[in-house]
Every structure is written in C-alpha cells, then in structure tokens.
mmCIF file of C-alpha atoms in Angstrom:
data_model
loop_
_atom_site.group_PDB
_atom_site.id
_atom_site.type_symbol
_atom_site.label_atom_id
_atom_site.label_comp_id
_atom_site.label_asym_id
_atom_site.label_seq_id
_atom_site.Cartn_x
_atom_site.Cartn_y
_atom_site.Cartn_z
ATOM 1 C CA UNK A 1 84.498 106.294 132.805
ATOM 2 C CA UNK A 2 81.787 104.519 130.854
ATOM 3 C CA UNK A 3 81.771 106.949 127.922
ATOM 4 C CA UNK A 4 85.536 106.601 127.449
ATOM 5 C CA UNK A 5 85.238 102.802 127.483
ATOM 6 C CA UNK A 6 82.485 102.961 124.884
ATOM 7 C CA UNK A 7 84.558 105.257 122.659
ATOM 8 C CA UNK A 8 87.619 103.018 123.034
ATOM 9 C CA UNK A 9 85.526 99.992 122.074
ATOM 10 C CA UNK A 10 84.202 101.852 119.054
ATOM 11 C CA UNK A 11 87.734 102.851 118.027
ATOM 12 C CA UNK A 12 88.920 99.247 118.474
ATOM 13 C CA UNK A 13 86.035 97.972 116.355
ATOM 14 C CA UNK A 14 86.767 100.525 113.647
ATOM 15 C CA UNK A 15 90.465 99.618 113.671
ATOM 16 C CA UNK A 16 89.575 95.923 113.398
ATOM 17 C CA UNK A 17 87.310 96.658 110.431
ATOM 18 C CA UNK A 18 90.039 98.764 108.818
ATOM 19 C CA UNK A 19 92.609 96.026 109.374
ATOM 20 C CA UNK A 20 90.300 93.442 107.849
ATOM 21 C CA UNK A 21 89.654 95.633 104.827
ATOM 22 C CA UNK A 22 93.370 96.277 104.358
ATOM 23 C CA UNK A 23 94.096 92.551 104.555
ATOM 24 C CA UNK A 24 91.557 91.877 101.814
ATOM 25 C CA UNK A 25 92.961 94.728 99.741
ATOM 26 C CA UNK A 26 96.485 93.338 100.163
ATOM 27 C CA UNK A 27 95.338 89.882 99.049
ATOM 28 C CA UNK A 28 93.687 91.409 95.987
ATOM 29 C CA UNK A 29 96.843 93.389 95.164
ATOM 30 C CA UNK A 30 99.002 90.264 95.461
ATOM 31 C CA UNK A 31 96.601 88.298 93.236
ATOM 32 C CA UNK A 32 96.574 91.137 90.693
ATOM 33 C CA UNK A 33 100.368 91.239 90.692
ATOM 34 C CA UNK A 34 100.532 87.490 90.099
ATOM 35 C CA UNK A 35 98.080 87.737 87.213
ATOM 36 C CA UNK A 36 99.991 90.650 85.678
ATOM 37 C CA UNK A 37 103.237 88.660 85.839
ATOM 38 C CA UNK A 38 101.548 85.715 84.095
ATOM 39 C CA UNK A 39 100.097 87.977 81.421
ATOM 40 C CA UNK A 40 103.503 89.614 80.865
ATOM 41 C CA UNK A 41 104.985 86.190 80.108
ATOM 42 C CA UNK A 42 102.241 85.577 77.538
ATOM 43 C CA UNK A 43 102.705 89.037 76.029
ATOM 44 C CA UNK A 44 106.464 88.494 75.751
ATOM 45 C CA UNK A 45 105.886 85.229 73.884
ATOM 46 C CA UNK A 46 103.408 86.900 71.541
ATOM 47 C CA UNK A 47 105.829 89.778 70.965
ATOM 48 C CA UNK A 48 108.678 87.394 70.147
ATOM 49 C CA UNK A 49 106.513 85.422 67.732
ATOM 50 C CA UNK A 50 105.330 88.641 66.099
ATOM 51 C CA UNK A 51 108.900 89.881 65.699
ATOM 52 C CA UNK A 52 109.933 86.566 64.145
ATOM 53 C CA UNK A 53 106.978 86.714 61.781
ATOM 54 C CA UNK A 54 107.789 90.307 60.805
ATOM 55 C CA UNK A 55 111.344 89.243 59.964
ATOM 56 C CA UNK A 56 110.115 86.334 57.859
ATOM 57 C CA UNK A 57 107.604 88.519 56.028
ATOM 58 C CA UNK A 58 110.290 91.119 55.311
ATOM 59 C CA UNK A 59 112.541 88.385 53.910
ATOM 60 C CA UNK A 60 109.754 86.989 51.764
ATOM 61 C CA UNK A 61 108.837 90.456 50.519
ATOM 62 C CA UNK A 62 112.469 91.087 49.606
ATOM 63 C CA UNK A 63 112.631 87.800 47.666
ATOM 64 C CA UNK A 64 109.383 88.599 45.855
ATOM 65 C CA UNK A 65 110.690 92.006 44.814
ATOM 66 C CA UNK A 66 113.740 90.325 43.291
ATOM 67 C CA UNK A 67 111.655 88.049 41.076
ATOM 68 C CA UNK A 68 109.118 90.644 39.949
#
C-alpha cells in the first residue's frame, strides 16, 4: 500500500545517506592512514639522526673527560 511504499522510500533514502557518509568516512580514513605513513617516515629519519647525534656526543664527552 501507499504507506509501505513511503516507508520503503524513506528507508532507501536513509540507506543512501548512510552509504554516502560511510564513503566519505572511508576516504578520510585512507587519507589519514597515508598521512600517518608519511609522518612515520619523517619520524624514523629524525630518530636515526638523533641516535647518531647521541652517539657522537657520547664519544666527544668521553674524549673530553680524558683530557680534563
């Protein structure tokens, strides 16, 4: 009947809206994941440089202690 058709249309519209929202959410999640991967690469480089610097500072400190 007419009421059932109206309810089915409303359900279809709501499902379409939900699907659209989920598609946008998925795109945002994918973009966030990509950005996180890029930032992890940068953080790894910074960490490696920091570790190298720590090693050099420790070596320099050791040499300074020998001459003082």
